[in-house]
Every structure is written in structure tokens, then in C-alpha cells.
């Protein structure tokens, strides 16, 4: 029952509010360069309801400040 509801919501479109967090990066051997970069993590059953599965390749498309993810079709 819940799965049917999730599929219906996915077909109608869904919106999520997420928080951009920070990620500390060390680049190069022996920490030659360090920086903090913005990071966004997507996870949850709602991704499965949209048809995404673990291990699947996705394409990330950025146009201006809008980010779209789509499955890579082989």
C-alpha cells in the first residue's frame, strides 16, 4: 500500500528541501592542499519510488543554479 502511494507521488512530482553542508577535502599526497567545498547528499525511499536503485549510474546536469539528476540509459 505504501509503495503504491510512493509511486503515485513520484509520478505527480515531488519536492524536497535539503541543506547544503560542507565537506573537508585533502588534495595531493601528504595533504599538500586542503579546502572546504559545498556538499549535497541525496538518500531515501523516495529515490527508489522515482526508479533509482543502488549502483545505478546517474547524470548530473547543471543549468545556472538548477541541478537535475537523471538515470544514464545504456
N, CA, C and O atoms as a Tripos MOL2 file, in Angstrom:
@<TRIPOS>MOLECULE
protein
  296   295    74     0     0
PROTEIN
NO_CHARGES

@<TRIPOS>ATOM
      1 N           0.8250   -1.1900    0.0000 N.3       1 UNK1
      2 CA          0.0000    0.0000    0.0000 C.3       1 UNK1
      3 C           0.8720    1.2590    0.0000 C.2       1 UNK1
      4 O           0.6530    2.1770   -0.7900 O.2       1 UNK1
      5 N           1.8620    1.2880    0.8950 N.am      2 UNK2
      6 CA          2.7450    2.4480    0.9730 C.3       2 UNK2
      7 C           3.5390    2.6160   -0.3170 C.2       2 UNK2
      8 O           3.7740    3.7400   -0.7600 O.2       2 UNK2
      9 N           3.9550    1.5060   -0.9200 N.am      3 UNK3
     10 CA          4.7160    1.5630   -2.1570 C.3       3 UNK3
     11 C           3.8820    2.1660   -3.2850 C.2       3 UNK3
     12 O           4.4050    2.9410   -4.0850 O.2       3 UNK3
     13 N           2.5940    1.8260   -3.3650 N.am      4 UNK4
     14 CA          1.7030    2.3920   -4.3710 C.3       4 UNK4
     15 C           1.5730    3.8980   -4.1880 C.2       4 UNK4
     16 O           1.5630    4.6490   -5.1630 O.2       4 UNK4
     17 N           1.4730    4.3320   -2.9480 N.am      5 UNK5
     18 CA          1.3500    5.7610   -2.6510 C.3       5 UNK5
     19 C           2.6330    6.4930   -3.0490 C.2       5 UNK5
     20 O           2.5790    7.5910   -3.6030 O.2       5 UNK5
     21 N           3.7830    5.8840   -2.7650 N.am      6 UNK6
     22 CA          5.0620    6.4950   -3.1280 C.3       6 UNK6
     23 C           5.1950    6.6120   -4.6430 C.2       6 UNK6
     24 O           5.6730    7.6290   -5.1470 O.2       6 UNK6
     25 N           4.7760    5.5830   -5.3680 N.am      7 UNK7
     26 CA          4.8480    5.6230   -6.8320 C.3       7 UNK7
     27 C           3.9340    6.7120   -7.3850 C.2       7 UNK7
     28 O           4.2950    7.4130   -8.3300 O.2       7 UNK7
     29 N           2.7520    6.8480   -6.7930 N.am      8 UNK8
     30 CA          1.8140    7.8770   -7.2340 C.3       8 UNK8
     31 C           2.4020    9.2690   -7.0000 C.2       8 UNK8
     32 O           2.3190   10.1320   -7.8740 O.2       8 UNK8
     33 N           2.9910    9.4860   -5.8330 N.am      9 UNK9
     34 CA          3.6110   10.7760   -5.5370 C.3       9 UNK9
     35 C           4.7730   11.0490   -6.4810 C.2       9 UNK9
     36 O           4.9660   12.1840   -6.9160 O.2       9 UNK9
     37 N           5.5470   10.0210   -6.8010 N.am     10 UNK10
     38 CA          6.6840   10.1790   -7.7010 C.3      10 UNK10
     39 C           6.2210   10.5860   -9.0930 C.2      10 UNK10
     40 O           6.8610   11.4100   -9.7460 O.2      10 UNK10
     41 N           5.1110   10.0120   -9.5520 N.am     11 UNK11
     42 CA          4.5930   10.3380  -10.8700 C.3      11 UNK11
     43 C           4.0680   11.7670  -10.9160 C.2      11 UNK11
     44 O           4.1680   12.4350  -11.9450 O.2      11 UNK11
     45 N           3.5100   12.2370   -9.8060 N.am     12 UNK12
     46 CA          2.9750   13.5900   -9.7470 C.3      12 UNK12
     47 C           4.0840   14.6260   -9.5920 C.2      12 UNK12
     48 O           3.8680   15.8120   -9.8450 O.2      12 UNK12
     49 N           5.2400   14.1940   -9.1880 N.am     13 UNK13
     50 CA          6.3570   15.1030   -8.9410 C.3      13 UNK13
     51 C           6.5100   15.3100   -7.4490 C.2      13 UNK13
     52 O           5.5280   15.2970   -6.7060 O.2      13 UNK13
     53 N           7.7170   15.4950   -7.0240 N.am     14 UNK14
     54 CA          7.9420   15.7000   -5.6000 C.3      14 UNK14
     55 C           8.9870   16.7850   -5.4140 C.2      14 UNK14
     56 O           9.7850   17.0760   -6.3050 O.2      14 UNK14
     57 N           8.9550   17.3630   -4.2410 N.am     15 UNK15
     58 CA          9.8920   18.4240   -3.9080 C.3      15 UNK15
     59 C          10.4740   18.1370   -2.5440 C.2      15 UNK15
     60 O           9.7480   17.7410   -1.6320 O.2      15 UNK15
     61 N          11.7540   18.3260   -2.3900 N.am     16 UNK16
     62 CA         12.4400   18.1240   -1.1160 C.3      16 UNK16
     63 C          13.2280   19.3770   -0.7900 C.2      16 UNK16
     64 O          13.7630   20.0350   -1.6830 O.2      16 UNK16
     65 N          13.2980   19.7020    0.4780 N.am     17 UNK17
     66 CA         14.1510   20.7920    0.9340 C.3      17 UNK17
     67 C          15.3390   20.1700    1.6470 C.2      17 UNK17
     68 O          15.1750   19.4740    2.6490 O.2      17 UNK17
     69 N          16.5270   20.4200    1.1340 N.am     18 UNK18
     70 CA         17.7550   19.8600    1.6880 C.3      18 UNK18
     71 C          18.6600   20.9940    2.1520 C.2      18 UNK18
     72 O          18.4340   22.1590    1.8250 O.2      18 UNK18
     73 N          19.6730   20.6440    2.9080 N.am     19 UNK19
     74 CA         20.6400   21.6250    3.3850 C.3      19 UNK19
     75 C          21.9860   21.3710    2.7170 C.2      19 UNK19
     76 O          22.4620   20.2370    2.6730 O.2      19 UNK19
     77 N          22.5850   22.4190    2.2050 N.am     20 UNK20
     78 CA         23.9360   22.3120    1.6560 C.3      20 UNK20
     79 C          24.8870   22.3220    2.8450 C.2      20 UNK20
     80 O          24.8940   23.2600    3.6410 O.2      20 UNK20
     81 N          25.6810   21.2760    2.9530 N.am     21 UNK21
     82 CA         26.6450   21.1870    4.0520 C.3      21 UNK21
     83 C          28.0490   21.3940    3.4930 C.2      21 UNK21
     84 O          28.2230   21.6610    2.3040 O.2      21 UNK21
     85 N          29.0310   21.2690    4.3520 N.am     22 UNK22
     86 CA         30.4090   21.4430    3.8970 C.3      22 UNK22
     87 C          31.1460   20.1120    3.9730 C.2      22 UNK22
     88 O          30.8380   19.2570    4.8020 O.2      22 UNK22
     89 N          32.1170   19.9610    3.0970 N.am     23 UNK23
     90 CA         32.9290   18.7560    3.0350 C.3      23 UNK23
     91 C          34.3930   19.1820    3.0080 C.2      23 UNK23
     92 O          34.8000   19.9930    2.1770 O.2      23 UNK23
     93 N          35.1630   18.6350    3.9130 N.am     24 UNK24
     94 CA         36.5910   18.9570    4.0060 C.3      24 UNK24
     95 C          37.3610   18.0420    3.0710 C.2      24 UNK24
     96 O          37.2350   16.8210    3.1610 O.2      24 UNK24
     97 N          38.1560   18.6110    2.1750 N.am     25 UNK25
     98 CA         38.9140   17.8280    1.1940 C.3      25 UNK25
     99 C          40.4070   18.0350    1.3630 C.2      25 UNK25
    100 O          40.8790   19.1420    1.6220 O.2      25 UNK25
    101 N          41.1320   16.9440    1.2090 N.am     26 UNK26
    102 CA         42.5930   16.9960    1.1770 C.3      26 UNK26
    103 C          43.0270   16.5220   -0.2020 C.2      26 UNK26
    104 O          42.7130   15.4030   -0.6060 O.2      26 UNK26
    105 N          43.7370   17.3580   -0.9100 N.am     27 UNK27
    106 CA         44.1590   17.0340   -2.2720 C.3      27 UNK27
    107 C          45.6610   16.8110   -2.3240 C.2      27 UNK27
    108 O          46.4180   17.5180   -1.6590 O.2      27 UNK27
    109 N          46.0900   15.8540   -3.0920 N.am     28 UNK28
    110 CA         47.5120   15.5950   -3.2680 C.3      28 UNK28
    111 C          48.0890   14.7300   -2.1670 C.2      28 UNK28
    112 O          47.4820   14.5280   -1.1150 O.2      28 UNK28
    113 N          49.2720   14.2290   -2.4420 N.am     29 UNK29
    114 CA         49.9560   13.3770   -1.4680 C.3      29 UNK29
    115 C          50.4000   14.2150   -0.2740 C.2      29 UNK29
    116 O          50.8190   15.3630   -0.4260 O.2      29 UNK29
    117 N          50.3060   13.6440    0.8770 N.am     30 UNK30
    118 CA         50.7390   14.2850    2.1200 C.3      30 UNK30
    119 C          50.0260   15.6130    2.3860 C.2      30 UNK30
    120 O          50.6300   16.5440    2.9200 O.2      30 UNK30
    121 N          48.7500   15.7030    2.0170 N.am     31 UNK31
    122 CA         47.9080   16.8710    2.3270 C.3      31 UNK31
    123 C          48.5140   18.1920    1.8440 C.2      31 UNK31
    124 O          48.5720   19.1670    2.5930 O.2      31 UNK31
    125 N          48.9520   18.2120    0.6190 N.am     32 UNK32
    126 CA         49.5610   19.4260    0.0650 C.3      32 UNK32
    127 C          48.5520   20.5590   -0.0670 C.2      32 UNK32
    128 O          48.9070   21.7330    0.0450 O.2      32 UNK32
    129 N          47.3190   20.2100   -0.3010 N.am     33 UNK33
    130 CA         46.2950   21.2280   -0.4940 C.3      33 UNK33
    131 C          45.0330   20.8010    0.2480 C.2      33 UNK33
    132 O          44.6270   19.6410    0.1720 O.2      33 UNK33
    133 N          44.4250   21.7170    0.9490 N.am     34 UNK34
    134 CA         43.2050   21.4340    1.7090 C.3      34 UNK34
    135 C          42.1710   22.5050    1.3940 C.2      34 UNK34
    136 O          42.5120   23.6710    1.1910 O.2      34 UNK34
    137 N          40.9170   22.1040    1.3550 N.am     35 UNK35
    138 CA         39.8580   23.0880    1.1370 C.3      35 UNK35
    139 C          38.5290   22.5390    1.6510 C.2      35 UNK35
    140 O          38.3800   21.3390    1.8840 O.2      35 UNK35
    141 N          37.5790   23.4390    1.8190 N.am     36 UNK36
    142 CA         36.2190   23.0770    2.2050 C.3      36 UNK36
    143 C          35.3300   23.3840    1.0110 C.2      36 UNK36
    144 O          35.3890   24.4830    0.4580 O.2      36 UNK36
    145 N          34.4980   22.4100    0.6060 N.am     37 UNK37
    146 CA         33.6190   22.5730   -0.5540 C.3      37 UNK37
    147 C          32.1710   22.3100   -0.1500 C.2      37 UNK37
    148 O          31.9290   21.5800    0.8120 O.2      37 UNK37
    149 N          31.1930   22.8950   -0.8700 N.am     38 UNK38
    150 CA         29.7860   22.6090   -0.5950 C.3      38 UNK38
    151 C          29.4700   21.1530   -0.9320 C.2      38 UNK38
    152 O          30.0800   20.5670   -1.8270 O.2      38 UNK38
    153 N          28.5130   20.5780   -0.2090 N.am     39 UNK39
    154 CA         28.1520   19.1750   -0.4060 C.3      39 UNK39
    155 C          26.6410   19.0020   -0.2460 C.2      39 UNK39
    156 O          26.0340   19.5790    0.6570 O.2      39 UNK39
    157 N          26.0400   18.2010   -1.1320 N.am     40 UNK40
    158 CA         24.6160   17.8550   -1.0440 C.3      40 UNK40
    159 C          24.5170   16.3430   -1.1310 C.2      40 UNK40
    160 O          25.0990   15.7330   -2.0280 O.2      40 UNK40
    161 N          23.7790   15.7290   -0.2020 N.am     41 UNK41
    162 CA         23.6100   14.2730   -0.1910 C.3      41 UNK41
    163 C          22.1290   13.9560   -0.4100 C.2      41 UNK41
    164 O          21.2530   14.5340    0.2330 O.2      41 UNK41
    165 N          21.8720   13.0310   -1.3250 N.am     42 UNK42
    166 CA         20.5050   12.5780   -1.5950 C.3      42 UNK42
    167 C          20.3800   11.1340   -1.1520 C.2      42 UNK42
    168 O          21.1880   10.2960   -1.5510 O.2      42 UNK42
    169 N          19.3780   10.8270   -0.3340 N.am     43 UNK43
    170 CA         19.1090    9.4420    0.0460 C.3      43 UNK43
    171 C          17.6850    9.3290    0.5510 C.2      43 UNK43
    172 O          17.1040   10.3110    1.0150 O.2      43 UNK43
    173 N          17.1270    8.1430    0.4630 N.am     44 UNK44
    174 CA         15.7850    7.9040    0.9780 C.3      44 UNK44
    175 C          14.9530    7.0260    0.0650 C.2      44 UNK44
    176 O          15.2900    6.8020   -1.0980 O.2      44 UNK44
    177 N          13.8630    6.5380    0.6210 N.am     45 UNK45
    178 CA         12.9490    5.6770   -0.1350 C.3      45 UNK45
    179 C          12.3290    6.4070   -1.3180 C.2      45 UNK45
    180 O          11.9430    5.7850   -2.3070 O.2      45 UNK45
    181 N          12.2370    7.7200   -1.2140 N.am     46 UNK46
    182 CA         11.6390    8.4930   -2.2990 C.3      46 UNK46
    183 C          12.4480    8.3570   -3.5870 C.2      46 UNK46
    184 O          11.8810    8.4430   -4.6760 O.2      46 UNK46
    185 N          13.7730    8.1430   -3.4840 N.am     47 UNK47
    186 CA         14.5820    7.9110   -4.6840 C.3      47 UNK47
    187 C          14.1980    6.5870   -5.3450 C.2      47 UNK47
    188 O          14.1220    6.5020   -6.5710 O.2      47 UNK47
    189 N          13.9580    5.5600   -4.5360 N.am     48 UNK48
    190 CA         13.5150    4.2680   -5.0760 C.3      48 UNK48
    191 C          12.1560    4.4200   -5.7510 C.2      48 UNK48
    192 O          11.9060    3.8240   -6.7990 O.2      48 UNK48
    193 N          11.2820    5.2190   -5.1490 N.am     49 UNK49
    194 CA          9.9590    5.4400   -5.7340 C.3      49 UNK49
    195 C          10.0620    6.1460   -7.0850 C.2      49 UNK49
    196 O           9.1800    6.0110   -7.9320 O.2      49 UNK49
    197 N          11.1370    6.8930   -7.2790 N.am     50 UNK50
    198 CA         11.3690    7.5650   -8.5580 C.3      50 UNK50
    199 C          12.0790    6.6640   -9.5620 C.2      50 UNK50
    200 O          12.2830    7.0530  -10.7120 O.2      50 UNK50
    201 N          12.4580    5.4460   -9.1250 N.am     51 UNK51
    202 CA         13.0750    4.4850  -10.0350 C.3      51 UNK51
    203 C          14.5840    4.3650   -9.9270 C.2      51 UNK51
    204 O          15.1970    3.6440  -10.7140 O.2      51 UNK51
    205 N          15.2050    5.0610   -8.9630 N.am     52 UNK52
    206 CA         16.6520    4.9630   -8.7870 C.3      52 UNK52
    207 C          16.9800    3.7710   -7.9040 C.2      52 UNK52
    208 O          16.2860    3.5030   -6.9230 O.2      52 UNK52
    209 N          18.0530    3.0500   -8.2600 N.am     53 UNK53
    210 CA         18.4630    1.8700   -7.4920 C.3      53 UNK53
    211 C          19.9490    1.9870   -7.1400 C.2      53 UNK53
    212 O          20.7040    2.6340   -7.8650 O.2      53 UNK53
    213 N          20.3750    1.3630   -6.0290 N.am     54 UNK54
    214 CA         21.7910    1.4060   -5.6570 C.3      54 UNK54
    215 C          22.6770    0.8540   -6.7790 C.2      54 UNK54
    216 O          22.3490   -0.1580   -7.3980 O.2      54 UNK54
    217 N          23.7900    1.5220   -7.0310 N.am     55 UNK55
    218 CA         24.7210    1.1070   -8.0700 C.3      55 UNK55
    219 C          24.4270    1.6810   -9.4460 C.2      55 UNK55
    220 O          25.2490    1.5810  -10.3560 O.2      55 UNK55
    221 N          23.2660    2.2770   -9.5950 N.am     56 UNK56
    222 CA         22.8680    2.8410  -10.8850 C.3      56 UNK56
    223 C          23.6900    4.0950  -11.1960 C.2      56 UNK56
    224 O          23.9710    4.8950  -10.3030 O.2      56 UNK56
    225 N          24.0680    4.2610  -12.4450 N.am     57 UNK57
    226 CA         24.7730    5.4630  -12.8850 C.3      57 UNK57
    227 C          23.7550    6.5700  -13.1410 C.2      57 UNK57
    228 O          22.6770    6.3280  -13.6830 O.2      57 UNK57
    229 N          24.1180    7.7950  -12.7420 N.am     58 UNK58
    230 CA         23.2510    8.9430  -12.9950 C.3      58 UNK58
    231 C          24.0410   10.0310  -13.7050 C.2      58 UNK58
    232 O          25.2710   10.0630  -13.6610 O.2      58 UNK58
    233 N          23.3170   10.9060  -14.3510 N.am     59 UNK59
    234 CA         23.9060   12.0770  -14.9980 C.3      59 UNK59
    235 C          23.4500   13.2940  -14.2020 C.2      59 UNK59
    236 O          22.2730   13.4110  -13.8600 O.2      59 UNK59
    237 N          24.3790   14.1990  -13.9090 N.am     60 UNK60
    238 CA         24.0650   15.4340  -13.1940 C.3      60 UNK60
    239 C          24.1850   16.5770  -14.1900 C.2      60 UNK60
    240 O          25.2370   16.7770  -14.7970 O.2      60 UNK60
    241 N          23.0990   17.3270  -14.3520 N.am     61 UNK61
    242 CA         23.0530   18.4210  -15.3140 C.3      61 UNK61
    243 C          22.8270   19.7140  -14.5340 C.2      61 UNK61
    244 O          21.8720   19.8190  -13.7640 O.2      61 UNK61
    245 N          23.6970   20.6890  -14.7310 N.am     62 UNK62
    246 CA         23.5610   21.9790  -14.0610 C.3      62 UNK62
    247 C          23.3460   23.0650  -15.1040 C.2      62 UNK62
    248 O          24.1430   23.2310  -16.0280 O.2      62 UNK62
    249 N          22.2610   23.7960  -14.9370 N.am     63 UNK63
    250 CA         21.9650   24.9470  -15.7880 C.3      63 UNK63
    251 C          21.7030   26.1120  -14.8450 C.2      63 UNK63
    252 O          20.6830   26.1540  -14.1570 O.2      63 UNK63
    253 N          22.6290   27.0450  -14.8220 N.am     64 UNK64
    254 CA         22.5240   28.1360  -13.8540 C.3      64 UNK64
    255 C          22.6120   27.5530  -12.4530 C.2      64 UNK64
    256 O          23.5480   26.8160  -12.1410 O.2      64 UNK64
    257 N          21.6440   27.8790  -11.6130 N.am     65 UNK65
    258 CA         21.6330   27.3510  -10.2430 C.3      65 UNK65
    259 C          20.6940   26.1580  -10.0930 C.2      65 UNK65
    260 O          20.3930   25.7480   -8.9720 O.2      65 UNK65
    261 N          20.2290   25.5950  -11.2090 N.am     66 UNK66
    262 CA         19.3130   24.4510  -11.1720 C.3      66 UNK66
    263 C          20.0920   23.1770  -11.4830 C.2      66 UNK66
    264 O          20.7860   23.0900  -12.4960 O.2      66 UNK66
    265 N          19.9640   22.1880  -10.5930 N.am     67 UNK67
    266 CA         20.6350   20.8970  -10.7680 C.3      67 UNK67
    267 C          19.5740   19.8330  -11.0270 C.2      67 UNK67
    268 O          18.5930   19.7320  -10.2900 O.2      67 UNK67
    269 N          19.7760   19.0410  -12.0780 N.am     68 UNK68
    270 CA         18.8670   17.9490  -12.4150 C.3      68 UNK68
    271 C          19.6680   16.6520  -12.4240 C.2      68 UNK68
    272 O          20.7940   16.6160  -12.9210 O.2      68 UNK68
    273 N          19.0830   15.5810  -11.8690 N.am     69 UNK69
    274 CA         19.7220   14.2710  -11.9840 C.3      69 UNK69
    275 C          18.8170   13.3770  -12.8210 C.2      69 UNK69
    276 O          17.5910   13.4460  -12.7310 O.2      69 UNK69
    277 N          19.4420   12.5440  -13.6290 N.am     70 UNK70
    278 CA         18.6920   11.6360  -14.4930 C.3      70 UNK70
    279 C          19.4740   10.3360  -14.6200 C.2      70 UNK70
    280 O          20.7030   10.3470  -14.5550 O.2      70 UNK70
    281 N          18.7740    9.2090  -14.8000 N.am     71 UNK71
    282 CA         19.4840    7.9470  -14.9770 C.3      71 UNK71
    283 C          20.2630    7.9500  -16.2880 C.2      71 UNK71
    284 O          19.8360    8.5480  -17.2760 O.2      71 UNK71
    285 N          21.4060    7.2770  -16.2840 N.am     72 UNK72
    286 CA         22.1730    7.0810  -17.5140 C.3      72 UNK72
    287 C          21.5730    5.8660  -18.1980 C.2      72 UNK72
    288 O          21.5590    4.7700  -17.6360 O.2      72 UNK72
    289 N          21.0860    6.0610  -19.3980 N.am     73 UNK73
    290 CA         20.4730    4.9660  -20.1500 C.3      73 UNK73
    291 C          21.5470    4.2940  -20.9900 C.2      73 UNK73
    292 O          22.2050    4.9360  -21.8070 O.2      73 UNK73
    293 N          21.7140    3.0030  -20.7810 N.am     74 UNK74
    294 CA         22.7560    2.2580  -21.5080 C.3      74 UNK74
    295 C          22.2070    1.6400  -22.7640 C.2      74 UNK74
    296 O          22.9400    0.9790  -23.4990 O.2      74 UNK74
@<TRIPOS>BOND
     1     1     2 1
     2     2     3 1
     3     3     4 2
     4     3     5 am
     5     5     6 1
     6     6     7 1
     7     7     8 2
     8     7     9 am
     9     9    10 1
    10    10    11 1
    11    11    12 2
    12    11    13 am
    13    13    14 1
    14    14    15 1
    15    15    16 2
    16    15    17 am
    17    17    18 1
    18    18    19 1
    19    19    20 2
    20    19    21 am
    21    21    22 1
    22    22    23 1
    23    23    24 2
    24    23    25 am
    25    25    26 1
    26    26    27 1
    27    27    28 2
    28    27    29 am
    29    29    30 1
    30    30    31 1
    31    31    32 2
    32    31    33 am
    33    33    34 1
    34    34    35 1
    35    35    36 2
    36    35    37 am
    37    37    38 1
    38    38    39 1
    39    39    40 2
    40    39    41 am
    41    41    42 1
    42    42    43 1
    43    43    44 2
    44    43    45 am
    45    45    46 1
    46    46    47 1
    47    47    48 2
    48    47    49 am
    49    49    50 1
    50    50    51 1
    51    51    52 2
    52    51    53 am
    53    53    54 1
    54    54    55 1
    55    55    56 2
    56    55    57 am
    57    57    58 1
    58    58    59 1
    59    59    60 2
    60    59    61 am
    61    61    62 1
    62    62    63 1
    63    63    64 2
    64    63    65 am
    65    65    66 1
    66    66    67 1
    67    67    68 2
    68    67    69 am
    69    69    70 1
    70    70    71 1
    71    71    72 2
    72    71    73 am
    73    73    74 1
    74    74    75 1
    75    75    76 2
    76    75    77 am
    77    77    78 1
    78    78    79 1
    79    79    80 2
    80    79    81 am
    81    81    82 1
    82    82    83 1
    83    83    84 2
    84    83    85 am
    85    85    86 1
    86    86    87 1
    87    87    88 2
    88    87    89 am
    89    89    90 1
    90    90    91 1
    91    91    92 2
    92    91    93 am
    93    93    94 1
    94    94    95 1
    95    95    96 2
    96    95    97 am
    97    97    98 1
    98    98    99 1
    99    99   100 2
   100    99   101 am
   101   101   102 1
   102   102   103 1
   103   103   104 2
   104   103   105 am
   105   105   106 1
   106   106   107 1
   107   107   108 2
   108   107   109 am
   109   109   110 1
   110   110   111 1
   111   111   112 2
   112   111   113 am
   113   113   114 1
   114   114   115 1
   115   115   116 2
   116   115   117 am
   117   117   118 1
   118   118   119 1
   119   119   120 2
   120   119   121 am
   121   121   122 1
   122   122   123 1
   123   123   124 2
   124   123   125 am
   125   125   126 1
   126   126   127 1
   127   127   128 2
   128   127   129 am
   129   129   130 1
   130   130   131 1
   131   131   132 2
   132   131   133 am
   133   133   134 1
   134   134   135 1
   135   135   136 2
   136   135   137 am
   137   137   138 1
   138   138   139 1
   139   139   140 2
   140   139   141 am
   141   141   142 1
   142   142   143 1
   143   143   144 2
   144   143   145 am
   145   145   146 1
   146   146   147 1
   147   147   148 2
   148   147   149 am
   149   149   150 1
   150   150   151 1
   151   151   152 2
   152   151   153 am
   153   153   154 1
   154   154   155 1
   155   155   156 2
   156   155   157 am
   157   157   158 1
   158   158   159 1
   159   159   160 2
   160   159   161 am
   161   161   162 1
   162   162   163 1
   163   163   164 2
   164   163   165 am
   165   165   166 1
   166   166   167 1
   167   167   168 2
   168   167   169 am
   169   169   170 1
   170   170   171 1
   171   171   172 2
   172   171   173 am
   173   173   174 1
   174   174   175 1
   175   175   176 2
   176   175   177 am
   177   177   178 1
   178   178   179 1
   179   179   180 2
   180   179   181 am
   181   181   182 1
   182   182   183 1
   183   183   184 2
   184   183   185 am
   185   185   186 1
   186   186   187 1
   187   187   188 2
   188   187   189 am
   189   189   190 1
   190   190   191 1
   191   191   192 2
   192   191   193 am
   193   193   194 1
   194   194   195 1
   195   195   196 2
   196   195   197 am
   197   197   198 1
   198   198   199 1
   199   199   200 2
   200   199   201 am
   201   201   202 1
   202   202   203 1
   203   203   204 2
   204   203   205 am
   205   205   206 1
   206   206   207 1
   207   207   208 2
   208   207   209 am
   209   209   210 1
   210   210   211 1
   211   211   212 2
   212   211   213 am
   213   213   214 1
   214   214   215 1
   215   215   216 2
   216   215   217 am
   217   217   218 1
   218   218   219 1
   219   219   220 2
   220   219   221 am
   221   221   222 1
   222   222   223 1
   223   223   224 2
   224   223   225 am
   225   225   226 1
   226   226   227 1
   227   227   228 2
   228   227   229 am
   229   229   230 1
   230   230   231 1
   231   231   232 2
   232   231   233 am
   233   233   234 1
   234   234   235 1
   235   235   236 2
   236   235   237 am
   237   237   238 1
   238   238   239 1
   239   239   240 2
   240   239   241 am
   241   241   242 1
   242   242   243 1
   243   243   244 2
   244   243   245 am
   245   245   246 1
   246   246   247 1
   247   247   248 2
   248   247   249 am
   249   249   250 1
   250   250   251 1
   251   251   252 2
   252   251   253 am
   253   253   254 1
   254   254   255 1
   255   255   256 2
   256   255   257 am
   257   257   258 1
   258   258   259 1
   259   259   260 2
   260   259   261 am
   261   261   262 1
   262   262   263 1
   263   263   264 2
   264   263   265 am
   265   265   266 1
   266   266   267 1
   267   267   268 2
   268   267   269 am
   269   269   270 1
   270   270   271 1
   271   271   272 2
   272   271   273 am
   273   273   274 1
   274   274   275 1
   275   275   276 2
   276   275   277 am
   277   277   278 1
   278   278   279 1
   279   279   280 2
   280   279   281 am
   281   281   282 1
   282   282   283 1
   283   283   284 2
   284   283   285 am
   285   285   286 1
   286   286   287 1
   287   287   288 2
   288   287   289 am
   289   289   290 1
   290   290   291 1
   291   291   292 2
   292   291   293 am
   293   293   294 1
   294   294   295 1
   295   295   296 2
@<TRIPOS>SUBSTRUCTURE
     1 UNK1         2 RESIDUE 1 A UNK
     2 UNK2         6 RESIDUE 1 A UNK
     3 UNK3        10 RESIDUE 1 A UNK
     4 UNK4        14 RESIDUE 1 A UNK
     5 UNK5        18 RESIDUE 1 A UNK
     6 UNK6        22 RESIDUE 1 A UNK
     7 UNK7        26 RESIDUE 1 A UNK
     8 UNK8        30 RESIDUE 1 A UNK
     9 UNK9        34 RESIDUE 1 A UNK
    10 UNK10       38 RESIDUE 1 A UNK
    11 UNK11       42 RESIDUE 1 A UNK
    12 UNK12       46 RESIDUE 1 A UNK
    13 UNK13       50 RESIDUE 1 A UNK
    14 UNK14       54 RESIDUE 1 A UNK
    15 UNK15       58 RESIDUE 1 A UNK
    16 UNK16       62 RESIDUE 1 A UNK
    17 UNK17       66 RESIDUE 1 A UNK
    18 UNK18       70 RESIDUE 1 A UNK
    19 UNK19       74 RESIDUE 1 A UNK
    20 UNK20       78 RESIDUE 1 A UNK
    21 UNK21       82 RESIDUE 1 A UNK
    22 UNK22       86 RESIDUE 1 A UNK
    23 UNK23       90 RESIDUE 1 A UNK
    24 UNK24       94 RESIDUE 1 A UNK
    25 UNK25       98 RESIDUE 1 A UNK
    26 UNK26      102 RESIDUE 1 A UNK
    27 UNK27      106 RESIDUE 1 A UNK
    28 UNK28      110 RESIDUE 1 A UNK
    29 UNK29      114 RESIDUE 1 A UNK
    30 UNK30      118 RESIDUE 1 A UNK
    31 UNK31      122 RESIDUE 1 A UNK
    32 UNK32      126 RESIDUE 1 A UNK
    33 UNK33      130 RESIDUE 1 A UNK
    34 UNK34      134 RESIDUE 1 A UNK
    35 UNK35      138 RESIDUE 1 A UNK
    36 UNK36      142 RESIDUE 1 A UNK
    37 UNK37      146 RESIDUE 1 A UNK
    38 UNK38      150 RESIDUE 1 A UNK
    39 UNK39      154 RESIDUE 1 A UNK
    40 UNK40      158 RESIDUE 1 A UNK
    41 UNK41      162 RESIDUE 1 A UNK
    42 UNK42      166 RESIDUE 1 A UNK
    43 UNK43      170 RESIDUE 1 A UNK
    44 UNK44      174 RESIDUE 1 A UNK
    45 UNK45      178 RESIDUE 1 A UNK
    46 UNK46      182 RESIDUE 1 A UNK
    47 UNK47      186 RESIDUE 1 A UNK
    48 UNK48      190 RESIDUE 1 A UNK
    49 UNK49      194 RESIDUE 1 A UNK
    50 UNK50      198 RESIDUE 1 A UNK
    51 UNK51      202 RESIDUE 1 A UNK
    52 UNK52      206 RESIDUE 1 A UNK
    53 UNK53      210 RESIDUE 1 A UNK
    54 UNK54      214 RESIDUE 1 A UNK
    55 UNK55      218 RESIDUE 1 A UNK
    56 UNK56      222 RESIDUE 1 A UNK
    57 UNK57      226 RESIDUE 1 A UNK
    58 UNK58      230 RESIDUE 1 A UNK
    59 UNK59      234 RESIDUE 1 A UNK
    60 UNK60      238 RESIDUE 1 A UNK
    61 UNK61      242 RESIDUE 1 A UNK
    62 UNK62      246 RESIDUE 1 A UNK
    63 UNK63      250 RESIDUE 1 A UNK
    64 UNK64      254 RESIDUE 1 A UNK
    65 UNK65      258 RESIDUE 1 A UNK
    66 UNK66      262 RESIDUE 1 A UNK
    67 UNK67      266 RESIDUE 1 A UNK
    68 UNK68      270 RESIDUE 1 A UNK
    69 UNK69      274 RESIDUE 1 A UNK
    70 UNK70      278 RESIDUE 1 A UNK
    71 UNK71      282 RESIDUE 1 A UNK
    72 UNK72      286 RESIDUE 1 A UNK
    73 UNK73      290 RESIDUE 1 A UNK
    74 UNK74      294 RESIDUE 1 A UNK
